[in-house]
Every structure is written in structure tokens, then in C-alpha cells.
CSV table of C-alpha atoms in Angstrom, one decimal:
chain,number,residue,atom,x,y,z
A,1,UNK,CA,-12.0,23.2,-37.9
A,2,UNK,CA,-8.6,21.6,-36.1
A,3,UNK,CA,-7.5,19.0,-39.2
A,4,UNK,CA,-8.0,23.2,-41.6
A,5,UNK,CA,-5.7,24.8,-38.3
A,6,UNK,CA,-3.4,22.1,-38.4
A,7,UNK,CA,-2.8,22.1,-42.0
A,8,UNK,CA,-2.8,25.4,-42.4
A,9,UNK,CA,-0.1,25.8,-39.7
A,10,UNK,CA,1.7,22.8,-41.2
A,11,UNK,CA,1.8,25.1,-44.8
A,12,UNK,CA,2.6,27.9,-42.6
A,13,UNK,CA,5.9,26.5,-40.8
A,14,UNK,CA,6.9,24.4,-44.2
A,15,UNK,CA,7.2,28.0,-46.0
A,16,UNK,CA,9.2,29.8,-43.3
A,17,UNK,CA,11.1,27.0,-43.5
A,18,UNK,CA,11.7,26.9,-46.9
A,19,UNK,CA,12.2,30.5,-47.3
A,20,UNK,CA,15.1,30.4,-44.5
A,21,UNK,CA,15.8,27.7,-46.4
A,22,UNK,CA,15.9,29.3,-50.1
A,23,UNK,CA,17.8,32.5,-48.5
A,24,UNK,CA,20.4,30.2,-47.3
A,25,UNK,CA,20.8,29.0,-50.4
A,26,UNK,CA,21.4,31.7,-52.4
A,27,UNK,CA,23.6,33.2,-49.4
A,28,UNK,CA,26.0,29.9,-49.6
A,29,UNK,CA,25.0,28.4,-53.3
A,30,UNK,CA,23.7,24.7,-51.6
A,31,UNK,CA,20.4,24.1,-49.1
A,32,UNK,CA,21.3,23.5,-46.0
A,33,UNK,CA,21.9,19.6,-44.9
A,34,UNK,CA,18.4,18.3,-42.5
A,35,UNK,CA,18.4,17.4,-39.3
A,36,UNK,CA,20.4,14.5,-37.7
A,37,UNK,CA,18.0,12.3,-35.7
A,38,UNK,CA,18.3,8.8,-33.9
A,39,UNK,CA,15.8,6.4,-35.2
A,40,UNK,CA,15.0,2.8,-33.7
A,41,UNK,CA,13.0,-0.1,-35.2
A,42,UNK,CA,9.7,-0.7,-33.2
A,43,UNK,CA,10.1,-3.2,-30.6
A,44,UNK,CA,7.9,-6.6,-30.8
A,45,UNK,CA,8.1,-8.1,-28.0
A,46,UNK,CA,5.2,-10.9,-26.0
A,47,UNK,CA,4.3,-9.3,-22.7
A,48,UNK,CA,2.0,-10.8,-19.6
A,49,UNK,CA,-1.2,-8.8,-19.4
A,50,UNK,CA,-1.4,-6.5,-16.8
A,51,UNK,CA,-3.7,-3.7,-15.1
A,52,UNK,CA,-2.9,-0.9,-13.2
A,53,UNK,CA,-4.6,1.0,-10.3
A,54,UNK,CA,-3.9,3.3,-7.9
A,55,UNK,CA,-4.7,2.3,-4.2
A,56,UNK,CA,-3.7,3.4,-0.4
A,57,UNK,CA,-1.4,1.2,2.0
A,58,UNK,CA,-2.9,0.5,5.1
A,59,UNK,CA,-1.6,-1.5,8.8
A,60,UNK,CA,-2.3,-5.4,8.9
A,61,UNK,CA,-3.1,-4.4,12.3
A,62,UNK,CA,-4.2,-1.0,14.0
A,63,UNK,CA,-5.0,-0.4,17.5
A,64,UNK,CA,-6.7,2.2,19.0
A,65,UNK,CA,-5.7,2.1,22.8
A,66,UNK,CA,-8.0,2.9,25.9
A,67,UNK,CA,-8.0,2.3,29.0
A,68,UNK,CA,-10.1,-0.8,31.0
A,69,UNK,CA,-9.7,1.5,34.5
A,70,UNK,CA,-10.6,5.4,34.8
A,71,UNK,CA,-7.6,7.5,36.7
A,72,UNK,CA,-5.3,10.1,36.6
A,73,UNK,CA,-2.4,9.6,34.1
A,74,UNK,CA,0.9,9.2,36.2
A,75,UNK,CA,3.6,8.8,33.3
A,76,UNK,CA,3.7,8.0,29.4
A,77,UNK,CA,6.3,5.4,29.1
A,78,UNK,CA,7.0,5.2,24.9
A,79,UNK,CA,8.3,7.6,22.8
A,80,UNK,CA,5.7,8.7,20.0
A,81,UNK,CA,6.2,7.5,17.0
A,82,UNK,CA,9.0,4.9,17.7
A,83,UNK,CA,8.2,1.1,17.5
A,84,UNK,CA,7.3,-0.7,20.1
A,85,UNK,CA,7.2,-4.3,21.3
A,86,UNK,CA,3.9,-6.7,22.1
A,87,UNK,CA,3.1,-5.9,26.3
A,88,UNK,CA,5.3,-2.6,26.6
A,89,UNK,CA,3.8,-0.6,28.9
A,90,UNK,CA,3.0,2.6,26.9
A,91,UNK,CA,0.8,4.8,29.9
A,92,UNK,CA,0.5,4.2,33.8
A,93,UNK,CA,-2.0,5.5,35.5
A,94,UNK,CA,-2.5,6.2,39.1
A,95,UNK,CA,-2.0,2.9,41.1
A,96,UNK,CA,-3.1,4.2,44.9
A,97,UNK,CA,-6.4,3.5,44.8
A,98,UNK,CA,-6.1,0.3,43.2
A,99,UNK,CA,-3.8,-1.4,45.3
A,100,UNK,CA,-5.7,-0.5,48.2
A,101,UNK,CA,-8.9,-2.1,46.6
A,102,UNK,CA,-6.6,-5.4,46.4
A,103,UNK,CA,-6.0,-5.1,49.7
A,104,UNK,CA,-9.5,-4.4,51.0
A,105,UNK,CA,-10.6,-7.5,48.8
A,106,UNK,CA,-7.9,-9.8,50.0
A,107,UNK,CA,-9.0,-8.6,53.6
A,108,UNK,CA,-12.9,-9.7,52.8
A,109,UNK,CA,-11.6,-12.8,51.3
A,110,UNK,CA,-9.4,-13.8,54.5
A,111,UNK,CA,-12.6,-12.7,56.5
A,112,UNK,CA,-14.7,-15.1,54.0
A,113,UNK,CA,-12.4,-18.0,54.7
A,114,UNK,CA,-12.1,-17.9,58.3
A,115,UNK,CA,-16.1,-18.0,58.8
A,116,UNK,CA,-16.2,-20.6,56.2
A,117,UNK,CA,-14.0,-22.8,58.7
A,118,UNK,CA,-15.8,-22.5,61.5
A,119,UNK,CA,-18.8,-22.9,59.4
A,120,UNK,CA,-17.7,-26.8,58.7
A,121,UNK,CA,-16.3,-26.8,62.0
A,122,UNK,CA,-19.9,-26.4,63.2
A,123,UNK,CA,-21.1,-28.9,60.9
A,124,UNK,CA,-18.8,-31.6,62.1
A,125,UNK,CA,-19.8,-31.1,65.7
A,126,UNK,CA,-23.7,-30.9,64.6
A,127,UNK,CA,-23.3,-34.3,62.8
A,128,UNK,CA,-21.5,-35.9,65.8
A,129,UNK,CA,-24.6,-34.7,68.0
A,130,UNK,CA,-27.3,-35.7,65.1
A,131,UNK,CA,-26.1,-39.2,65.8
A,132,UNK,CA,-26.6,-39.1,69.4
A,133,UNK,CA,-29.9,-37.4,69.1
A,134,UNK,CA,-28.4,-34.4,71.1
A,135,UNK,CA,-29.5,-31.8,68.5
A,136,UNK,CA,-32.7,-32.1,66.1
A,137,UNK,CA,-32.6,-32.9,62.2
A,138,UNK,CA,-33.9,-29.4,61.8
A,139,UNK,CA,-30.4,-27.9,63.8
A,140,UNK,CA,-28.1,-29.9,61.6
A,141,UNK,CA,-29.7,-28.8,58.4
A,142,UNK,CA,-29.4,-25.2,59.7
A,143,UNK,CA,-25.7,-26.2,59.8
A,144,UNK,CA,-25.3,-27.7,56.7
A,145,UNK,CA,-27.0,-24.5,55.1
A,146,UNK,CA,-24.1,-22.4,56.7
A,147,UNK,CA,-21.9,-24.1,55.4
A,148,UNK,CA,-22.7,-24.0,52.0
A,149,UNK,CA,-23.9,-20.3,52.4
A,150,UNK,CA,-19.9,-19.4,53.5
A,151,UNK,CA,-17.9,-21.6,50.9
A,152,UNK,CA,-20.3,-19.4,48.4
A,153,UNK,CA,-19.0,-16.5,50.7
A,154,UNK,CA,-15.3,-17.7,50.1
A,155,UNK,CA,-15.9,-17.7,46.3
A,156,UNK,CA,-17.4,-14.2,46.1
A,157,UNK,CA,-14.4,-12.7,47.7
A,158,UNK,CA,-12.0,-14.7,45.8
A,159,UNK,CA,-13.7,-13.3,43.1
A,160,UNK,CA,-13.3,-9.8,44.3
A,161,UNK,CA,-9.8,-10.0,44.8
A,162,UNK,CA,-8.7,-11.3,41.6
A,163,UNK,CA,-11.1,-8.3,39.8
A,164,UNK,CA,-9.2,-6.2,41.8
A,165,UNK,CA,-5.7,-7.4,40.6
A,166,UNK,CA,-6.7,-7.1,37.0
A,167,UNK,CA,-7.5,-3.4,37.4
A,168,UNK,CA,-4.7,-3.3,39.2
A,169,UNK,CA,-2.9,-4.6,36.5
A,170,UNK,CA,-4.9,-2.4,34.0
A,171,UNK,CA,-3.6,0.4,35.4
A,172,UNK,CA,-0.2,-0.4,33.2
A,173,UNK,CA,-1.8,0.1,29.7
A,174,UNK,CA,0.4,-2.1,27.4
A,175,UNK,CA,0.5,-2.3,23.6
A,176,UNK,CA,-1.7,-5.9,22.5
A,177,UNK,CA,0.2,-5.9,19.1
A,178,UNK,CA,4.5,-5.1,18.0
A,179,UNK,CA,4.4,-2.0,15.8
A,180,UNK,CA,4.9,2.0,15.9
A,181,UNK,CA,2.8,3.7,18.5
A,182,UNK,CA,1.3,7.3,17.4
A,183,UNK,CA,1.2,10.5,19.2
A,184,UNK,CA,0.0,10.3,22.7
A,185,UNK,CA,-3.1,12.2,23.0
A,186,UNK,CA,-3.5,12.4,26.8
A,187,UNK,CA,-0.6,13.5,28.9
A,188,UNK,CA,0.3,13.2,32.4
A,189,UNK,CA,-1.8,14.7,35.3
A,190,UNK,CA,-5.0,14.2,32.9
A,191,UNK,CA,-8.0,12.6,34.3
A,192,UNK,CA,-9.5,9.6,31.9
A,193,UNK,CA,-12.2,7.5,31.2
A,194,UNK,CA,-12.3,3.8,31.5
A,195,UNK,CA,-13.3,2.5,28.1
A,196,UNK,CA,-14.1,6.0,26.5
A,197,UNK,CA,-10.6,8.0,26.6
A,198,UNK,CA,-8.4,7.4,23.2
A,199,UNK,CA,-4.5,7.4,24.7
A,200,UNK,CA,-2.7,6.8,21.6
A,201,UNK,CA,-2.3,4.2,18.2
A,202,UNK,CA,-0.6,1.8,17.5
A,203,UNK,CA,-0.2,0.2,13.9
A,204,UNK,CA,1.5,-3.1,12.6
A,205,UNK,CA,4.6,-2.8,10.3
A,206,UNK,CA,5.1,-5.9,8.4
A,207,UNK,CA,3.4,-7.0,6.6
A,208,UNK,CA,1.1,-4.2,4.8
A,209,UNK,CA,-1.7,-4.4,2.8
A,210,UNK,CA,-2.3,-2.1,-0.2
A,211,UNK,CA,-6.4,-1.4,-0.8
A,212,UNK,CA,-7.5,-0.9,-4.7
A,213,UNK,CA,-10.7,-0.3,-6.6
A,214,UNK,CA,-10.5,-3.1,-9.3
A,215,UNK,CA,-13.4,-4.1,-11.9
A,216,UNK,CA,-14.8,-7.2,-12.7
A,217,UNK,CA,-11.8,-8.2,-14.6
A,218,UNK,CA,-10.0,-8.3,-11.6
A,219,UNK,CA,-12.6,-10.8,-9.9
A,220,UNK,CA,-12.6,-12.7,-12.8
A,221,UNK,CA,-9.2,-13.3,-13.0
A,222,UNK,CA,-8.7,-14.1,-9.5
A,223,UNK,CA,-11.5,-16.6,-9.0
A,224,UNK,CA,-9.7,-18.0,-12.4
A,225,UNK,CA,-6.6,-18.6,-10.9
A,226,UNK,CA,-8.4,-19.7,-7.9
A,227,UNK,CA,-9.6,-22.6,-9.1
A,228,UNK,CA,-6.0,-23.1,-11.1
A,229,UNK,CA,-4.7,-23.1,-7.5
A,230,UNK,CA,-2.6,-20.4,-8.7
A,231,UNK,CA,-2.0,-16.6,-7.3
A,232,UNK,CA,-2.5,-13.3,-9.1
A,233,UNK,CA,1.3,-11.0,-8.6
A,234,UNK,CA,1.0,-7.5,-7.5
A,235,UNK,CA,3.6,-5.2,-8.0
A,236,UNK,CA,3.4,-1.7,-6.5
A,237,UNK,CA,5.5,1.6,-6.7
A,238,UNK,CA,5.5,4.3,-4.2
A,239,UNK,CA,5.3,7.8,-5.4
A,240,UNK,CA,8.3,8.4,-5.8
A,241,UNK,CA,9.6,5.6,-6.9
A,242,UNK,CA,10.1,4.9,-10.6
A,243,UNK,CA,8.2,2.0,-11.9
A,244,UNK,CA,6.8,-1.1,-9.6
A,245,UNK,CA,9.7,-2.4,-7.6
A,246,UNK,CA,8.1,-4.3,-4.4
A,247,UNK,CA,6.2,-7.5,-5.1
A,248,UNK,CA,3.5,-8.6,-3.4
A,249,UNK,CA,0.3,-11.3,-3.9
A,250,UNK,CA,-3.4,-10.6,-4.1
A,251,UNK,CA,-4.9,-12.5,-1.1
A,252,UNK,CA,-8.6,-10.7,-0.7
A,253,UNK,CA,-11.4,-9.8,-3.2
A,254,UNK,CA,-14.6,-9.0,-2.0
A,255,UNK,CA,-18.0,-10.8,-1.9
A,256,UNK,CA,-19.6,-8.5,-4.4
A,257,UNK,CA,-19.6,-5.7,-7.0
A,258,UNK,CA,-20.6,-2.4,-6.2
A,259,UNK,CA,-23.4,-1.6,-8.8
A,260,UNK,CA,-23.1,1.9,-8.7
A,261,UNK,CA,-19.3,1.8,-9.9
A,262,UNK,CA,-19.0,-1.7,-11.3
A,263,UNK,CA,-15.8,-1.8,-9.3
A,264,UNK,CA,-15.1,-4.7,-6.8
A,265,UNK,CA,-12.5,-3.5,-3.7
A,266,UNK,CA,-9.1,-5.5,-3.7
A,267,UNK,CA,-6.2,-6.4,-1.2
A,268,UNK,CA,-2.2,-7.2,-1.8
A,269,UNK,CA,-0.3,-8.3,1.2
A,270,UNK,CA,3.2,-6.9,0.9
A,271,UNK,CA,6.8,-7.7,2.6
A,272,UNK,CA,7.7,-4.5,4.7
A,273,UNK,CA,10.5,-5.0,6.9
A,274,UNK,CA,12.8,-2.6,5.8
A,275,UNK,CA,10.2,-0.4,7.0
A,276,UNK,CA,9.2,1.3,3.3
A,277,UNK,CA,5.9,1.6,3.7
A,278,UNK,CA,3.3,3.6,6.2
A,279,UNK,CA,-0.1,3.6,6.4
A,280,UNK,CA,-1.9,6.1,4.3
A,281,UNK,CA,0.7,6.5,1.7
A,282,UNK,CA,-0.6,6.7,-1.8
A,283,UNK,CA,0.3,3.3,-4.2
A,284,UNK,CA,0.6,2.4,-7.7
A,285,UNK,CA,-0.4,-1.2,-8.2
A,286,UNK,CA,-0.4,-3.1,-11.3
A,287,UNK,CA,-1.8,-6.5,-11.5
A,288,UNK,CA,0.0,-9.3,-12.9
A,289,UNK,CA,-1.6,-11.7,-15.4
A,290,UNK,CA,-0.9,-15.0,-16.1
A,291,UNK,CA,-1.2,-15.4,-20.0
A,292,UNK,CA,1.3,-13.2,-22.3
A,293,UNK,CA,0.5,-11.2,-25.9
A,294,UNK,CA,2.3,-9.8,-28.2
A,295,UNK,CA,2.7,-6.1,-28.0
A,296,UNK,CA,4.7,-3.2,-29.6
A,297,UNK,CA,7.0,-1.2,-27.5
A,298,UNK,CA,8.3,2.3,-28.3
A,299,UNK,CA,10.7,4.7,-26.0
A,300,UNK,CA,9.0,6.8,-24.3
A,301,UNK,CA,10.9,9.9,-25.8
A,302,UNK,CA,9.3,9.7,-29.1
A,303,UNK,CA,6.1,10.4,-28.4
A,304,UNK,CA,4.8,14.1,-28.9
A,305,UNK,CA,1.4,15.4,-27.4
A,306,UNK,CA,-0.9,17.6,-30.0
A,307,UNK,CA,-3.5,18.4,-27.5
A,308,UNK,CA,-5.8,15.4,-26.4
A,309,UNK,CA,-3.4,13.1,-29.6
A,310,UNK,CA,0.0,11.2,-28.9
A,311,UNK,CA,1.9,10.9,-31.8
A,312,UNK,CA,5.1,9.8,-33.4
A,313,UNK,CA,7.5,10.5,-36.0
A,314,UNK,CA,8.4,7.2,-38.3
A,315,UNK,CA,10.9,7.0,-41.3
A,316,UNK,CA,9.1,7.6,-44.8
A,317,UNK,CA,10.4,6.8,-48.2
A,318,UNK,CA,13.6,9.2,-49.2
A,319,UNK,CA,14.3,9.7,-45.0
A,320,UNK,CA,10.9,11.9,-44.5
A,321,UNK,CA,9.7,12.0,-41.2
A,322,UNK,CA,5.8,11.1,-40.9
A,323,UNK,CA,3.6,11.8,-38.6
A,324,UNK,CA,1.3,8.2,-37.2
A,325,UNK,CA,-1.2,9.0,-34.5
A,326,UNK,CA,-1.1,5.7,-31.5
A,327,UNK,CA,-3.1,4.7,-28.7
A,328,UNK,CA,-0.5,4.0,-26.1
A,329,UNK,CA,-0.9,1.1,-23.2
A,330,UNK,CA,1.2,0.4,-20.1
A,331,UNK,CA,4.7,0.5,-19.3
A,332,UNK,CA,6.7,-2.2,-19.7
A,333,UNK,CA,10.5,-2.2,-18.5
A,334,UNK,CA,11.0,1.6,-19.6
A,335,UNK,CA,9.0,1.2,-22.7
A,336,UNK,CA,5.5,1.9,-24.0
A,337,UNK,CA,3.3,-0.3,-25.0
A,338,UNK,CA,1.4,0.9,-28.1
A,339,UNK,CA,-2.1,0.1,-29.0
A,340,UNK,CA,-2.6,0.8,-32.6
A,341,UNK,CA,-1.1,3.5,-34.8
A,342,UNK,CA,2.0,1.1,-35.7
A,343,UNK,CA,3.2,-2.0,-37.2
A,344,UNK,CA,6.1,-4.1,-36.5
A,345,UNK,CA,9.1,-2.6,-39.0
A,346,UNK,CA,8.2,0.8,-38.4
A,347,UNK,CA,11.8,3.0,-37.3
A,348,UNK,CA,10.5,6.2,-35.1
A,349,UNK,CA,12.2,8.8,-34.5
A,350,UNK,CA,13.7,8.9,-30.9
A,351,UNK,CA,16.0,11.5,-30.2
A,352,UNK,CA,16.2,15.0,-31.9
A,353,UNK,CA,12.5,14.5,-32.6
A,354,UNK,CA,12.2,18.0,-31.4
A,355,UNK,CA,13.8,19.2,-34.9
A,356,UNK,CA,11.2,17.9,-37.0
A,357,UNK,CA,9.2,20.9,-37.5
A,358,UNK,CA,6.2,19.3,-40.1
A,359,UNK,CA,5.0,16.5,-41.5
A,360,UNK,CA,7.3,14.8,-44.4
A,361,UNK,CA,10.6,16.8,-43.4
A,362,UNK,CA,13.5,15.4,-45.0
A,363,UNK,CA,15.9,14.3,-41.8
A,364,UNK,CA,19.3,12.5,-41.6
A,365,UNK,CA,18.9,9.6,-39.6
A,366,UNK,CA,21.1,7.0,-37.7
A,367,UNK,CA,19.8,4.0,-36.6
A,368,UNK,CA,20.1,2.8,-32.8
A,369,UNK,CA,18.1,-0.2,-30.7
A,370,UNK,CA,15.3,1.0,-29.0
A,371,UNK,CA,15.7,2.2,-25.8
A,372,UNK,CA,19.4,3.1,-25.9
A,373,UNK,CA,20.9,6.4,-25.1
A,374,UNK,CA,21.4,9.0,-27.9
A,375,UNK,CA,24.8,8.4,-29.7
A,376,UNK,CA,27.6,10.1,-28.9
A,377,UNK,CA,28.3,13.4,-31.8
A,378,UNK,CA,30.2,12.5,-34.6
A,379,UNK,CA,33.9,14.0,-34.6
A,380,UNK,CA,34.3,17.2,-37.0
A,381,UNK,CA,33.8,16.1,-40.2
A,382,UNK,CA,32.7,12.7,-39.8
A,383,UNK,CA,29.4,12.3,-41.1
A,384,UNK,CA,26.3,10.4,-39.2
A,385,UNK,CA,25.5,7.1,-41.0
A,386,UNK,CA,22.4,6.6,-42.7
A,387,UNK,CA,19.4,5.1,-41.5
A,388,UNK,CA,19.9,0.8,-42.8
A,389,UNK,CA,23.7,1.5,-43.5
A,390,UNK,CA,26.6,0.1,-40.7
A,391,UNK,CA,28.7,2.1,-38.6
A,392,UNK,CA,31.5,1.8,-40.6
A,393,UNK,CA,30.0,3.6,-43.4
A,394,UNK,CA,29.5,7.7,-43.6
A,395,UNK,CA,28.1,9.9,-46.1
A,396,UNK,CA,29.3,12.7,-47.8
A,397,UNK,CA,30.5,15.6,-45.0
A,398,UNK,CA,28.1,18.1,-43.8
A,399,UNK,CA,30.0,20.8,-42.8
């Protein structure tokens, strides 16, 4: 039923046409003169193969920060959402009742060493009266055991004091990577767990790494160039950017193929120290190939949508526009890449393709390279030259 619609809405504009067309010329004794449009030879052009996907950018590095000692929090010493530097202090937390562990454990450990003296001190004496006989065997080895029982003494409290410095130290939470710290999510005067209370985040900024759903292609192609010693090119474009300006290298494919989706997950590192890129931001990435084909490239502004089609307008015989359906690729620097539907020497129609109403209107075309701007109106009563004819040539006015 759509090709019957079509046509009979094609038959249906070509006879209101022709009827304003017939009324105008009786009114003024001549048809009116078609349309002026810019038509451009299709481009032919070899271009490296490339995929495209769409992906998320994600932190080298992220943090989540706890703390390694419960307390009170005393003071939040970073401003959220600023950068910060490897070992700033980003929380404190209440250092009383550390400091006085240190002390207590110092104490012990002075306590530990001073028995631990006279502990060899005893020994020396016992060894002095061994040889004599003044003392038994049995006495000295009571001695000796002391001894050994209050160096182990010394080392337990030595111990003690140096766990209590670390969680005296702890009690200074500082960043373990350089990047931009998130919103703190306990403030002061809140009471927090060692180990179990989240504080804040803290993500790397340079480099990035953008994640994409590839299929087996992209494994293919990788391990390929793998073995070439070479590296796929990734080249990505924010959302609002146009096209794929920052250039990145593919340095991760996973170990297998998900079976359900046939997809294989992907990594690009990417460059970010202008600071472009933040985690979570949607990506468009397109895969570089290494080997180039040959490929037909149209402006972007002649192709028209008729529902689920694209089409184009090309130059017939006698300047007729014809409609060719195409199956369009990729972008390549501004252009389209088209699949099928054209052949190299085929002009379309790329500006004032909005004036072609049907299927084999007449239209008066000047030719242009593709991709340039529309030209400039001719001067009253200068004529547009033909389609194949120079610039310095016009036809007859149309005015």
C-alpha cells in the first residue's frame, strides 16, 4: 500500500503543480523558470574503517575514604569538589584520646625496659655466683628465664606504642591518590566508625578511561594488531561536542565474550589534563582501523527522510531531479559515507533540495564541490550557470 500512497501523492503534487503552473502561464504567456539548486559530484574518496559506540568515562582511580580509627569528627579540612593533592589531610578527627593512649603505651614501654635491665642485671650477678658455686644451676636458669621473659616484655610494649602512634596518625584522614575530592558526607561533631563510616570520594583526573560495549570485531581486531605489535586509535566526542576531537588508544579488552549479547567490554585510556572530562559523562567512541576502502561521501544536507528511507535527489537527463534511495555509513570529516544507492559520477542535489517537490522535476542547477557552502545569489539579472558549464558562462535571464 505505501509505493500506491506515494505515487499517488507524487501524481497529486505534480498536477497542483502543473496547474499553478499552466495558470501562470496563460496569466504571463511563458511557464515559469524551475528551481535553482546547488548540485555536487559524489565524492570518492579511500577511508580507514572504523566503528562507532557509545560508552561512559570513568576515574583511572577512585577512592572511597574511611576511616582506620572510630571518633568524633573535629574539622573537614578540603573544600568539596576542588582537587586535591596525594597526603592532604581531608578530615581530623578527635585526637584526645589518642594521644593519651601514646602516652600510656610509651609509659608501659619505659616500665618494660627498666625491668628488662635489672632483669640482665640479675643475670650477670647469677652467672658470677654460678661459677663460684654460691647459687644452684637451677637459680641461674630461673634468671636466665627472666630475662628472656622481659626483653619479650620490652618488645610487646614497643609494639604498643608504635600502634598507638599510627592511630594517632590515623586520626588525620588523608587522600592516598591526587584528584578531586566529592562531597563530604559526614560533618563535624558526628560520631564515626572505624572502617565502616564513608567520609567522602576522591577520583583521579588524568588520565581517564572511557568503557564501551564492542563485538567480536573489536576483539578481533585488537588481538590482530596485537600480534602486529601495533595499537588500535580511539577517538571520542563528548556530547556536545561535534564530531571526535580527543584521541586516545585502546589498552584493555576483556577475557571473554558475553554469550548472551555477543558483545566483549572495551577500555580507551585518554589524555585529560585540561580537565575535559568527568566521570560518568556519556561518550562517543569510534574505533580506528588500520586498513582503508574506498567509500562514497555525500553532504549531509542532501539527504531527505521518507519515513524509515534516506534518500537523495541526483541530476537526470534534461536537469530532472531523481529520487535514489541509500544506505548511509559513518561520518567522515563532515561528510556521509554512503553504503549503496550511488555510484561514483552521480551530482546530488545539495542546497535548495527543499524545492524539489516530486520525482523528475525539471530544476536549474549550478554546480559546486561537495561540502562547500551554498553560493552566493546571483546579481539581478544574472543568470545561475548550468550544471557542467563554467562560471563564466550564464544562460538566458530569468527574470
Amino acid at each position: 500500500m505505501k509505493p500506491i500512497l506515494f505515487a499517488l501523492l507524487g501524481v497529486t503534487l505534480a498536477a497542483i503543480i502543473l496547474t499553478g503552473c499552466g495558470s501562470q502561464a496563460n496569466e504571463h504567456g511563458a511557464m515559469p523558470p524551475p528551481p535553482a539548486v546547488s548540485v555536487a559530484q559524489v565524492l570518492a574518496r579511500d577511508v580507514n574503517s572504523s566503528e562507532e559506540f557509545t560508552g561512559r568515562i570513568e576515574a583511572a582511580e577512585t577512592v572511597v575514604i574511611r576511616p582506620r580509627v572510630a571518633g568524633y569528627i573535629q574539622r573537614v579540612r578540603y573544600d568539596e569538589g576542588r582537587e586535591v593533592k596525594k597526603g592532604d589531610v581531608l578530615f581530623v578527627i578527635d585526637q584526645r584520646p589518642y594521644r593519651a593512649e601514646l602516652a600510656r603505651a610509651e609509659a608501659e614501654a619505659a616500665r618494660a625496659r627498666a625491668q628488662a635491665t635489672q632483669a640482665q642485671s640479675e643475670k650477670a650477678r647469677a652467672k658470677t655466683l654460678l661459677e663460684v658455686q654460691a647459687i644452684s644451676q637451677e637459680e641461674y636458669d630461673r634468671m636466665i628465664s627472666n630475662d628472656a621473659q622481659f626483653e619479650a616484655g620490652v618488645n610487646a610494649a614497643e609494639a604498643a606504642v608504635e600502634m598507638a602512634r599510627l592511630n594517632l596518625e590515623y586520626t588525620e584522614v588523608r587522600s592516598p591518590i591526587a584528584g578531586r575530592a566529592g562531597r563530604a558526607l559526614v560533618t563535624q561533631g558526628n560520631l564515626i566508625e572505624a572502617g565502616a563510616t564513608v567520609l567522602t570520594t576522591v577520583v583521579s583526573l588524568t588520565p581517564v578511561y572511557v568503557y564501551f560495549e564492542g563485538d567480536e570485531q573489536v576483539y578481533l581486531r585488537s588481538a590482530d594488531l596485537a600480534r602486529q605489535g601495533a595499537r588500535n586509535k580511539v577517538f571520542v566526542g563528548l556530547a556536545n561536542e561535534e564530531g571526535f576531537p580527543h584521541e586516545g588508544v585502546l589498552d584493555f579488552v576483556d577475557n571473554q565474550i558475553d554469550p548472551q549479547t555477543g558483545t566483549i567490554r572495551s577500555r580507551a585510556v585518554l589524555d585529560n589534563r585540561d580537565g575535559a572530562f568527568t566521570p560518568g559523562l556519556f561518550a562517543r567512541v569510534r574505533l580506528q582501523g588500520s586498513d582503508s576502502q574506498s567509500a562514497l561521501l555525500v553532504d549531509e544536507k542532501a539527504v531527505l527522510t521518507d519515513q524509515d528511507r534516506k534518500f537523495v535527489y541526483v541530476l537526470g537527463p534534461e536537469n530532472r531531479a531523481l529520487r535514489r534511495d541509500i544506505t548511509l555509513g559513518r561520518t567522515v570529516e563532515g561528510l556521509r559515507v554512503v553504503s549503496s544507492g550511488l555510484q561514483a559520477g552521480d551530482q546530488v542535489i545539495v542546497h535548495g533540495v527543499q524545492k524539489v517537490f516530486f520525482p523528475g522535476m525539471p530544476v536549474a542547477p549550478q554546480t559546486i564541490a561537495m561540502g562547500d557552502a551554498p553560493p552566493s545569489p546571483a546579481p539581478s539579472g544574472y543568470p545561475l550557470p548550468q550544471a557542467g558549464e563554467g562560471t563564466d558562462k550564464a544562460e538566458a535571464p530569468q527574470s
